[in-house]
Short mmCIF file of C-alpha atoms and ligand atoms in Angstrom, two decimals:
data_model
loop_
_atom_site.label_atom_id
_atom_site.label_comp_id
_atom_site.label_asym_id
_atom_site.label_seq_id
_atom_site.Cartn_x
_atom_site.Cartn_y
_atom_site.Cartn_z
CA UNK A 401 0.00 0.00 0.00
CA UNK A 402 1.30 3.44 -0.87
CA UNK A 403 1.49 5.75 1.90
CA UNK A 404 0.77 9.48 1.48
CA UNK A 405 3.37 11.04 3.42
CA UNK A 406 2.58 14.60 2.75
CA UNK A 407 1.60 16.10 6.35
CA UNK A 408 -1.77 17.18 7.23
CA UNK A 409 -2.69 21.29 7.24
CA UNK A 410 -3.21 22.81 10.83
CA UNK A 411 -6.55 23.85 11.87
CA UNK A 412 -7.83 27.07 11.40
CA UNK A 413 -7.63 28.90 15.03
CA UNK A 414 -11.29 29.99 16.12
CA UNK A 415 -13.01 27.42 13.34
CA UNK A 416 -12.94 24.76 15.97
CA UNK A 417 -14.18 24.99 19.95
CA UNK A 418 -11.38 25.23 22.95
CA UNK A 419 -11.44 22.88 25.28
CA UNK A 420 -12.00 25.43 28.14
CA UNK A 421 -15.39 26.55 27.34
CA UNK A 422 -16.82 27.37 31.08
CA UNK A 423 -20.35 28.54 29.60
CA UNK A 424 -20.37 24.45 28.86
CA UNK A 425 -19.51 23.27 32.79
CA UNK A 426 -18.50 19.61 31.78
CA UNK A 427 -15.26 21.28 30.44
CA UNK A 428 -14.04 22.73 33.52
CA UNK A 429 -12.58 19.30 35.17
CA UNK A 430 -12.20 17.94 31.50
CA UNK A 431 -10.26 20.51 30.10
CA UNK A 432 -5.98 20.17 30.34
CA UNK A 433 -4.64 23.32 31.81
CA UNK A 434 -0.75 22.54 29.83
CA UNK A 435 -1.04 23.30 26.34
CA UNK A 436 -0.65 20.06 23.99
CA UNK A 437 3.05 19.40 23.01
CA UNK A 438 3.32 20.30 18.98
CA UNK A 439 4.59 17.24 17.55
CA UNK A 440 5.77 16.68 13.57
CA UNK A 441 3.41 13.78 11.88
CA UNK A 442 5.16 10.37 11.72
CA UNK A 443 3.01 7.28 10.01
CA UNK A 444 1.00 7.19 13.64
CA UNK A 445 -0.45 10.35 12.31
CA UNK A 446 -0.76 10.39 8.64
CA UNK A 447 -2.13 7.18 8.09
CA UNK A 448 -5.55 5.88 9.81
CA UNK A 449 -7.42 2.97 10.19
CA UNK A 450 -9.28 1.63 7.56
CA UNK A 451 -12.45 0.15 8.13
CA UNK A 452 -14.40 -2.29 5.50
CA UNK A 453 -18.37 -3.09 4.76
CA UNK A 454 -17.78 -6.40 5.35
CA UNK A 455 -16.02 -6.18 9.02
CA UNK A 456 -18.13 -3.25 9.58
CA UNK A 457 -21.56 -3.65 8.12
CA UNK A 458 -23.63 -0.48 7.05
CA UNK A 459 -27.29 0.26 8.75
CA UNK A 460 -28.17 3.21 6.31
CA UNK A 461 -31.95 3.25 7.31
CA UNK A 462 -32.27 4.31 11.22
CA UNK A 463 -36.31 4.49 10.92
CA UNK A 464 -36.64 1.35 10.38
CA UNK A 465 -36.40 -1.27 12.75
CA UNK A 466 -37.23 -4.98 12.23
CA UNK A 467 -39.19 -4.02 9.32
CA UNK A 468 -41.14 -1.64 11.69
CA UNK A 469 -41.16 2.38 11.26
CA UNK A 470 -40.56 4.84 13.89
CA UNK A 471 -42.55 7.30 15.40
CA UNK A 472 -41.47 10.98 13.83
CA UNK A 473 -40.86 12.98 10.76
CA UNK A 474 -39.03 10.73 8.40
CA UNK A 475 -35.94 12.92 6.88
CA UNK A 476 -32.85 11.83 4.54
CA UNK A 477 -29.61 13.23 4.92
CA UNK A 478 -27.25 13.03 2.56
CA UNK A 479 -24.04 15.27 1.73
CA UNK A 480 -20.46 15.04 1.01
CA UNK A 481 -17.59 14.10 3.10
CA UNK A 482 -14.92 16.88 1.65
CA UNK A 483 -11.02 18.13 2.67
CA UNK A 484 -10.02 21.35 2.65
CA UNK A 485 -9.37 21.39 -0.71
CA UNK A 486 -13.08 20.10 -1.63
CA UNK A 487 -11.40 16.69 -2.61
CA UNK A 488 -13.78 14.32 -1.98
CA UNK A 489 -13.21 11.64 0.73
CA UNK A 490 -14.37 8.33 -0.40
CA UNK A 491 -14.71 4.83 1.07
CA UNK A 492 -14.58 6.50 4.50
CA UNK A 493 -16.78 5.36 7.20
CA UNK A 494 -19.48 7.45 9.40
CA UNK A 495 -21.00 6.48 12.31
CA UNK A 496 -24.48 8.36 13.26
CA UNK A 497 -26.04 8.21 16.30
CA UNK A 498 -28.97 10.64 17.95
CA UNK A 499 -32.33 11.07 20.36
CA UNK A 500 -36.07 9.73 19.14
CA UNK A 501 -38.57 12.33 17.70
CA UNK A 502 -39.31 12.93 21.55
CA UNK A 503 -35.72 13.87 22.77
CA UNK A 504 -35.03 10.39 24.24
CA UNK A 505 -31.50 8.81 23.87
CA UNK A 506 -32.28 4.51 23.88
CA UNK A 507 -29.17 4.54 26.39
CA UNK A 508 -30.12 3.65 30.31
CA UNK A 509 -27.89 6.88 30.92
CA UNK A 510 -31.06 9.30 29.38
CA UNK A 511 -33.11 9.97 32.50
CA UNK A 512 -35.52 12.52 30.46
CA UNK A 513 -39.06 11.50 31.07
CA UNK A 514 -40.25 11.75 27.35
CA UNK A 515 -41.11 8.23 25.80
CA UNK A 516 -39.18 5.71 24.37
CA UNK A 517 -39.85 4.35 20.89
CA UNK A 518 -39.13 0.59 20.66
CA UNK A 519 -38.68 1.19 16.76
CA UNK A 520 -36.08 3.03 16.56
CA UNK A 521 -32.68 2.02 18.30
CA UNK A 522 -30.79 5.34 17.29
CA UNK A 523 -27.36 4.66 15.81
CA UNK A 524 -26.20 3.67 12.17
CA UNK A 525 -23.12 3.62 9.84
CA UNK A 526 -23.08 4.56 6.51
CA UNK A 527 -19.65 4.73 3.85
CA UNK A 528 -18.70 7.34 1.54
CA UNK A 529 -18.96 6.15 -2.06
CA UNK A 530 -15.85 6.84 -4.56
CA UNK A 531 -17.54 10.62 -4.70
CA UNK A 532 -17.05 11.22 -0.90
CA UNK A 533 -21.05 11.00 -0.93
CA UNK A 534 -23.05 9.97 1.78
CA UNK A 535 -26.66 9.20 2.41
CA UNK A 536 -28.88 7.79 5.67
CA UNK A 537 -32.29 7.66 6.16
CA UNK A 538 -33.94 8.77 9.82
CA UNK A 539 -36.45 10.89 12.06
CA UNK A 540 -35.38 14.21 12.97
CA UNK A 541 -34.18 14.37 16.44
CA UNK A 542 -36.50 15.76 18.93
CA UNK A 543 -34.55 18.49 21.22
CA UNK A 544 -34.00 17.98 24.85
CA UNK A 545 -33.14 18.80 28.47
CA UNK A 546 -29.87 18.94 29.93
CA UNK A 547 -28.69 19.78 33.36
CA UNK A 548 -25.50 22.31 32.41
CA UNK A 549 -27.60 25.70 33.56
CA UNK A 550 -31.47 26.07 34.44
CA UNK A 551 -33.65 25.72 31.36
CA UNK A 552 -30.84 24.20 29.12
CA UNK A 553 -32.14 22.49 26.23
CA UNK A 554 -29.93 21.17 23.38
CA UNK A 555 -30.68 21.79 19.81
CA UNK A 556 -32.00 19.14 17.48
CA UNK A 557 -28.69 17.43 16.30
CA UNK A 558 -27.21 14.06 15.33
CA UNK A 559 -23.86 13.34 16.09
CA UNK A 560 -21.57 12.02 13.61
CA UNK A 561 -18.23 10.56 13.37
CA UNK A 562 -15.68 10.47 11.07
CA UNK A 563 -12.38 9.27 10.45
CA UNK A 564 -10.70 10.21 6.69
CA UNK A 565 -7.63 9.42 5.92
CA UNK A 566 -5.48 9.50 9.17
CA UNK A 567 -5.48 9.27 12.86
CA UNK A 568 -4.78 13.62 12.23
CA UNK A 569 -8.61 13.80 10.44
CA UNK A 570 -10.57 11.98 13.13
CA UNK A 571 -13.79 14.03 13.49
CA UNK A 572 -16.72 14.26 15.87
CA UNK A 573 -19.15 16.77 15.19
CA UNK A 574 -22.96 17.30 15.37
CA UNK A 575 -25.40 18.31 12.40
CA UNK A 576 -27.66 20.74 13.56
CA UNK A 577 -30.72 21.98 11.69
CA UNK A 578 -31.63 25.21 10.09
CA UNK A 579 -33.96 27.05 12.20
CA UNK A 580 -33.84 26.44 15.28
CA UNK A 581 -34.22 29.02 18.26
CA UNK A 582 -32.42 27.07 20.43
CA UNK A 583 -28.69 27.39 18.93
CA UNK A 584 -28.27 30.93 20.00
CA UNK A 585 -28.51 29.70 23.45
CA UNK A 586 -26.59 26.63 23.38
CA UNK A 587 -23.01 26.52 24.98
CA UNK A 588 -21.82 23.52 23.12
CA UNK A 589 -22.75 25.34 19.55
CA UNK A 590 -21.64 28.63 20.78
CA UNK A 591 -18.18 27.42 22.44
CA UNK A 592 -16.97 27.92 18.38
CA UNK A 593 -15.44 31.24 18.19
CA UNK A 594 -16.07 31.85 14.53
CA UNK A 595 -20.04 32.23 13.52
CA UNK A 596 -19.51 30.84 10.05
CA UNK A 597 -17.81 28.04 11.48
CA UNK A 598 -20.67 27.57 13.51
CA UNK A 599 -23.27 27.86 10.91
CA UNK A 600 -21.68 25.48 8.82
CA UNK A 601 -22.86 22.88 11.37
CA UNK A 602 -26.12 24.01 10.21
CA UNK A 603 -27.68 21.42 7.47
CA UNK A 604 -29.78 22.82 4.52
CA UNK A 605 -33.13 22.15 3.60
CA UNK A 606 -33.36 20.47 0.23
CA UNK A 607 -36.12 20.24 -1.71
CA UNK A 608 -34.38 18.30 -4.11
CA UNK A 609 -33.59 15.89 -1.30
CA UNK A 610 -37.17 15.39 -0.84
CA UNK A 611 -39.09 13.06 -1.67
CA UNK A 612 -42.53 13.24 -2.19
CA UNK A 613 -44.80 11.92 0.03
CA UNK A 614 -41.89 10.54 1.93
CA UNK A 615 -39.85 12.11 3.77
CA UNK A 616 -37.96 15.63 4.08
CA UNK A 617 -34.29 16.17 2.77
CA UNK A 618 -31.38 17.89 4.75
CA UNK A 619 -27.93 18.04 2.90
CA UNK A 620 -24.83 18.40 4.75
CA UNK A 621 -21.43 18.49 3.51
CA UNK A 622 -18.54 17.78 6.14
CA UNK A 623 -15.07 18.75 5.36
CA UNK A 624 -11.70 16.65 6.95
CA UNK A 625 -8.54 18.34 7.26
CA UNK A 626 -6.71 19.02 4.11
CA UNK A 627 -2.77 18.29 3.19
CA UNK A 628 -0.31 20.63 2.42
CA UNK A 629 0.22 21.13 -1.10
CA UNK A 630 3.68 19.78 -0.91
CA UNK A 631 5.63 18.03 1.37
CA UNK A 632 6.86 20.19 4.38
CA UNK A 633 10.45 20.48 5.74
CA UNK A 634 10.68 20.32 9.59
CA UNK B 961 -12.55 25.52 2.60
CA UNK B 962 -11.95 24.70 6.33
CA UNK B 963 -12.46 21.85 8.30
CA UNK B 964 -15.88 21.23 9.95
CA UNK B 965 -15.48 22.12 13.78
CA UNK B 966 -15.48 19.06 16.19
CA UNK B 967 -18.39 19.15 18.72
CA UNK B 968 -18.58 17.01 21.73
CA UNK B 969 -19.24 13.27 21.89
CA UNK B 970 -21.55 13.94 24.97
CA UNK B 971 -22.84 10.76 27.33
CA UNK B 972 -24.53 9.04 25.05
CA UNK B 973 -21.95 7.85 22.43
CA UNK B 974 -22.64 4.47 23.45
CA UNK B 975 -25.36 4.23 21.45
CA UNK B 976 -22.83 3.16 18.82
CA UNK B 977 -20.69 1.29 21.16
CA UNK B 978 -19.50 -2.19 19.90
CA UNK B 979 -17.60 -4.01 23.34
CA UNK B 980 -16.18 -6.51 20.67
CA UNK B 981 -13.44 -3.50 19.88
CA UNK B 982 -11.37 -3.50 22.72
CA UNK B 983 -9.84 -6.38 21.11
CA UNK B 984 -7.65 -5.32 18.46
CA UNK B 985 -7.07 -9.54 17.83
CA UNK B 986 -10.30 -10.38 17.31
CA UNK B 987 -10.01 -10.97 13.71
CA UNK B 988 -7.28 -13.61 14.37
CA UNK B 989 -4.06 -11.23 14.34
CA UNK B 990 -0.51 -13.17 14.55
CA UNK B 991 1.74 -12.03 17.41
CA UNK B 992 2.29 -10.93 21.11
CA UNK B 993 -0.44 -9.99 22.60
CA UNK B 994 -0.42 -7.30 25.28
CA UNK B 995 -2.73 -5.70 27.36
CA UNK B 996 -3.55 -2.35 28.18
CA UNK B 997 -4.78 -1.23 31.05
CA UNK B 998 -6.04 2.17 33.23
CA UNK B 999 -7.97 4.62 34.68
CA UNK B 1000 -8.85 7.97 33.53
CA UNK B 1001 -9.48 10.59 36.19
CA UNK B 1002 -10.65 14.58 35.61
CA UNK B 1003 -9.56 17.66 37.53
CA UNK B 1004 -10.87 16.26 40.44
CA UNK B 1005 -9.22 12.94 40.60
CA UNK B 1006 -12.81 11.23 39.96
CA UNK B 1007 -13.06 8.51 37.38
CA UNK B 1008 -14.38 9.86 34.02
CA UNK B 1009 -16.97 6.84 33.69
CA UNK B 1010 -18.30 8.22 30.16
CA UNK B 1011 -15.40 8.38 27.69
CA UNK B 1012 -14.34 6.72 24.51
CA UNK B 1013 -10.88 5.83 24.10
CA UNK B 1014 -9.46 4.90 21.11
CA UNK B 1015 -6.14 3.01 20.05
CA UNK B 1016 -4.90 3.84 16.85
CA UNK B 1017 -1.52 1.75 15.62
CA UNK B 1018 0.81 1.13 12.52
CA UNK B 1019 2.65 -1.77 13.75
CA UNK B 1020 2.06 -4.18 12.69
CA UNK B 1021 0.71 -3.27 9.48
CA UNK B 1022 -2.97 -3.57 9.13
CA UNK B 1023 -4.35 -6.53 7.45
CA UNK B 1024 -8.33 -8.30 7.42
CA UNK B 1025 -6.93 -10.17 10.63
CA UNK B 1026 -5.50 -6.69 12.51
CA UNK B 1027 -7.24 -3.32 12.01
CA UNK B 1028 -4.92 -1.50 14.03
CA UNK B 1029 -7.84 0.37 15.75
CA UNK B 1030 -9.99 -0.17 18.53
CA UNK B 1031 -12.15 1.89 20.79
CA UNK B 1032 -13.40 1.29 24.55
CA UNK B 1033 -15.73 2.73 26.64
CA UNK B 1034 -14.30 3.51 30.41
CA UNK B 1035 -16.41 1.75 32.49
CA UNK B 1036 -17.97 3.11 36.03
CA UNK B 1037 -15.12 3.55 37.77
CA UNK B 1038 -13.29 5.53 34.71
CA UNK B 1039 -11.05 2.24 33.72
CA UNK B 1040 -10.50 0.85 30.18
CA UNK B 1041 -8.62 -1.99 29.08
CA UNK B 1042 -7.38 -3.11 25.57
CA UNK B 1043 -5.85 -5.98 24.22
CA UNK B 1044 -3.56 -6.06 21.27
CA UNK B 1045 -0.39 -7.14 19.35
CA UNK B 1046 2.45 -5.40 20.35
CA UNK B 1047 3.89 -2.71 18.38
CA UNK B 1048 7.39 -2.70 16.68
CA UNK B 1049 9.71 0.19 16.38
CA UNK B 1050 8.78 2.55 13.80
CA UNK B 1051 10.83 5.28 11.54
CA UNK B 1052 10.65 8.63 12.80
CA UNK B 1053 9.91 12.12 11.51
CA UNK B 1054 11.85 13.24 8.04
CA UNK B 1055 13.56 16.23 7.95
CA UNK B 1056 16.63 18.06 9.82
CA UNK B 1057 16.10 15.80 12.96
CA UNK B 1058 17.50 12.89 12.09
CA UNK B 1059 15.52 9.86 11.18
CA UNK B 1060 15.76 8.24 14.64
CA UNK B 1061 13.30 5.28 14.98
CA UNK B 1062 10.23 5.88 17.02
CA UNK B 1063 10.22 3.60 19.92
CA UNK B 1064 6.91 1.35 20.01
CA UNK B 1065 3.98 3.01 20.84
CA UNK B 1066 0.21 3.20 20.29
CA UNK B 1067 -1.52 6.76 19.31
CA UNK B 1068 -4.41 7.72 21.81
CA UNK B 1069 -7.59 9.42 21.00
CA UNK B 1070 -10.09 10.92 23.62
CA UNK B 1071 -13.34 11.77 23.49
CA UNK B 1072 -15.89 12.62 26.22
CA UNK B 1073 -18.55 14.85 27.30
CA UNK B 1074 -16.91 18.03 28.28
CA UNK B 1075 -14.60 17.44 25.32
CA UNK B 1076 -15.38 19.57 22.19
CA UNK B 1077 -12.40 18.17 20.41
CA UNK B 1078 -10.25 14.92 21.34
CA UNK B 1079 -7.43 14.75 22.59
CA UNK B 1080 -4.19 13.28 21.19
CA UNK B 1081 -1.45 11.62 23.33
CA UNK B 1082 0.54 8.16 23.13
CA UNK B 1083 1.09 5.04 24.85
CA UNK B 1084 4.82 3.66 25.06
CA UNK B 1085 5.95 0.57 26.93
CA UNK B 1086 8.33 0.89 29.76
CA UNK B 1087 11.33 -1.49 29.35
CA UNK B 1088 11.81 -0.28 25.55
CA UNK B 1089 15.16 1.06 25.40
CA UNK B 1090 14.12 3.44 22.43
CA UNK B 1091 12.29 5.17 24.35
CA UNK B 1092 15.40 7.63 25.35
CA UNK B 1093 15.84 8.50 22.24
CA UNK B 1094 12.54 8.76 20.69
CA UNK B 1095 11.86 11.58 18.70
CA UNK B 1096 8.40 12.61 19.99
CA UNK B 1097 8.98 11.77 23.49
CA UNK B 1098 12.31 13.91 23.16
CA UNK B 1099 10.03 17.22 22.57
CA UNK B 1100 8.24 17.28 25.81
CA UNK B 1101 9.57 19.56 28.48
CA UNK B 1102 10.11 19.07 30.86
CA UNK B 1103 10.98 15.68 30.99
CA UNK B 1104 9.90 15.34 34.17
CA UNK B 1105 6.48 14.50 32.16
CA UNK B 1106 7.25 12.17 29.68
CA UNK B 1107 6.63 8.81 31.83
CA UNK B 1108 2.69 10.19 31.73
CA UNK B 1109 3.35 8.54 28.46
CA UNK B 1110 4.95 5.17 29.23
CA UNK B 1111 2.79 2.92 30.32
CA UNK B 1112 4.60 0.75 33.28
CA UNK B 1113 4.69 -3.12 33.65
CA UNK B 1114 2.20 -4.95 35.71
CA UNK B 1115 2.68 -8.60 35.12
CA UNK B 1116 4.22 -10.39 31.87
CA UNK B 1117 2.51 -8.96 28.24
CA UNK B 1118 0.00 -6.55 30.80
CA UNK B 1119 0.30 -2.70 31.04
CA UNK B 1120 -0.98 0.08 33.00
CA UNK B 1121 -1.00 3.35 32.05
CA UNK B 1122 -3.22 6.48 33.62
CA UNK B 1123 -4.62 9.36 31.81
CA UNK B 1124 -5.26 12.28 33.75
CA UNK B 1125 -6.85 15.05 32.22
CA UNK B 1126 -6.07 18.33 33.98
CA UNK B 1127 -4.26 18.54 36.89
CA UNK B 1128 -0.69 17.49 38.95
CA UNK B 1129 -0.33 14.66 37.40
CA UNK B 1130 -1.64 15.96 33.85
CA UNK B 1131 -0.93 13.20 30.81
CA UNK B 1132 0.92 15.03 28.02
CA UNK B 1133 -1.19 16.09 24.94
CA UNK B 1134 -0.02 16.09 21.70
CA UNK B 1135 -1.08 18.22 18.56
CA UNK B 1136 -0.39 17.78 15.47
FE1 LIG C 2439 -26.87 14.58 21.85
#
């Protein structure tokens, strides 16, 4: 296998959160107070794992379990998996996971009194196809309560994951949705210093997503870190 | 174009939790297995009981029987566990350094509610004479904090290693 050697871009400073974030309380014991050690990228970092269909099998369809729908508005989502230089990223796996159309995580960890739906389990794991593209089929998320501050509610959001091309582009991140009154008051979206940075974890309604009579399309494109355009001396 | 920002895991990543991946063997890999072991603790010296730790390694080279990857959940008392082949030494960083070989060693990613972006550090083996003269370890100053790194030797093939987040005894994070 041919190894890419050429070293991964830095992050843009203010596109992604701190980890001190005291408006979000979990970070304040969870947050190193040394600054990380800058290190050059050996093969530990530019290469990552690789993950296969048939050692990790796809569930593209989280509304449907055992043949049964659940309870909610149906949606697709579907997108592109990008680097920084809009290259797409294909063959790369995504995990998905989120609440019910109530706001109820299927994990004995959610105590939030709103119902669970035995028909929908809430996780899945799609690939990107040769075009970076992805697509999974759900119910939008229902927003819920949280116990960082009185009257904290998080957004509607699914969490995805994402790995690329090394162990430098791993990538957790949430997909928001357009809309909602609840972002401007929600430490965990706000703790990004840069507001188009933050609305680009905003999906967009897509009509041509759509389908008739079926369900409503979202399309959200998700960019990994990007190389340098040649090889860098260090 | 810039990179999507990272948002937290939050508690509920389980949800796409396999237990089967703290086993880096299970698809029938060739060679030594080790284990690793610890405990994470927060600012406060409690057990982080809701965190995903992953192991990310290039030796040996990944094949259908080794994926080099594995993730864990830390369990209520904020300890994990792995078990995998050991690593070989590696070549190091090119460039003006040198090309001294990396001592073996396992890259660590963290994720956990109250964690808006992972964090990066490494897991080395104590015993390994390489490890004086690794490259990476060699860039963290003091040295007084480099064992935070190196796991130490419980029993034959079994390995401990604690990850503090914040604090005295704060693990080294890397970026990259
Ligand atoms: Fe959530």
């Amino acid at each position: 296998m041919m190894i890419d050697t050429t070293p991964f871009r830095a992050l843009t400073p203010d596109t992604q959160p701190p980890y001190l974030a005291p408006e979000y309380r979990s970070t304040v014991l969870r947050s190193p107070r040394s600054a990380p050690v800058a290190i050059p990228q050996t093969i530990t970092e530019l290469t990552g794992p690789v993950f296969t269909a048939p050692q990790f099998p796809p569930t593209d369809n989280l509304a449907l379990t055992d043949g049964r729908e659940a309870l909610g508005e149906r949606i697709i989502v579907t997108g592109r998996v990008l680097d920084e230089d809009g290259k797409p990223v294909p063959h790369s796996m995504i995990e998905i996971w989120q609440a019910n159309a109530a706001g109820r995580y299927a994990h004995p960890g959610d105590t939030h009194d709103a119902p669970l739906d035995p028909n929908f389990r809430g996780s899945g794991r799609v690939f990107t196809d040769q075009n970076g593209a992805y697509r999974f089929v759900t119910i939008k998320p229902g927003a819920y309560p949280w116990g960082n501050h009185h009257n904290a509610w998080r957004p509607n959001h699914i969490h995805v994951s994402l790995f690329g091309p090394g162990f430098a582009t791993r990538l957790i991140t949430q997909m928001y949705f357009p809309g909602d009154p609840l972002l401007d008051l929600d430490p965990i979206f706000l703790a990004t210093p840069d507001a188009d940075a933050r609305n680009r974890l905003i999906a967009a309604f897509d009509i041509g997503v759509t389908e008739p009579g079926r369900a409503l399309g979202y399309h959200f494109d998700i960019v990994l870190r990007g190389r340098h355009a040649t090889p860098m001396e260090n | 174009m810039f990179a999507t920002a990272s948002q937290t895991i939050g508690p509920f990543w389980h949800l796409i939790d396999d237990p089967a991946w703290f086993d880096l063997t299970r698809f029938g890999a060739e060679g030594e297995r080790i284990a690793i072991e610890g405990r994470m603790t927060d600012g406060a010296a409690a057990g982080v009981t809701d965190a995903a730790i992953e192991l990310f390694q290039t030796s040996p080279a990944r094949s259908a029987s080794f994926p080099g990857y594995g993730r864990t959940a830390t369990g209520s008392d904020g300890t994990f566990r792995f078990v995998t082949i050991r690593p070989e030494p590696l070549s190091g960083p090119a460039g003006a350094r040198g090309n001294a070989l990396q001592a073996p060693h396992c890259g660590i990613a963290i994720f956990a509610r109250g964690l808006l972006k992972p964090l990066f550090t490494r897991v080395y083996f104590a015993g390994e004479a390489l490890n004086e003269t690794d490259p990476i370890l060699a860039l963290i100053d003091p040295p007084s904090r480099r064992p935070t790194l190196i796991a130490r030797q419980i029993a034959p093939a079994r390995y401990h290693l604690d990850i503090s987040l914040q604090g005295d005894a704060e693990t080294v994070f890397l970026e990259f």
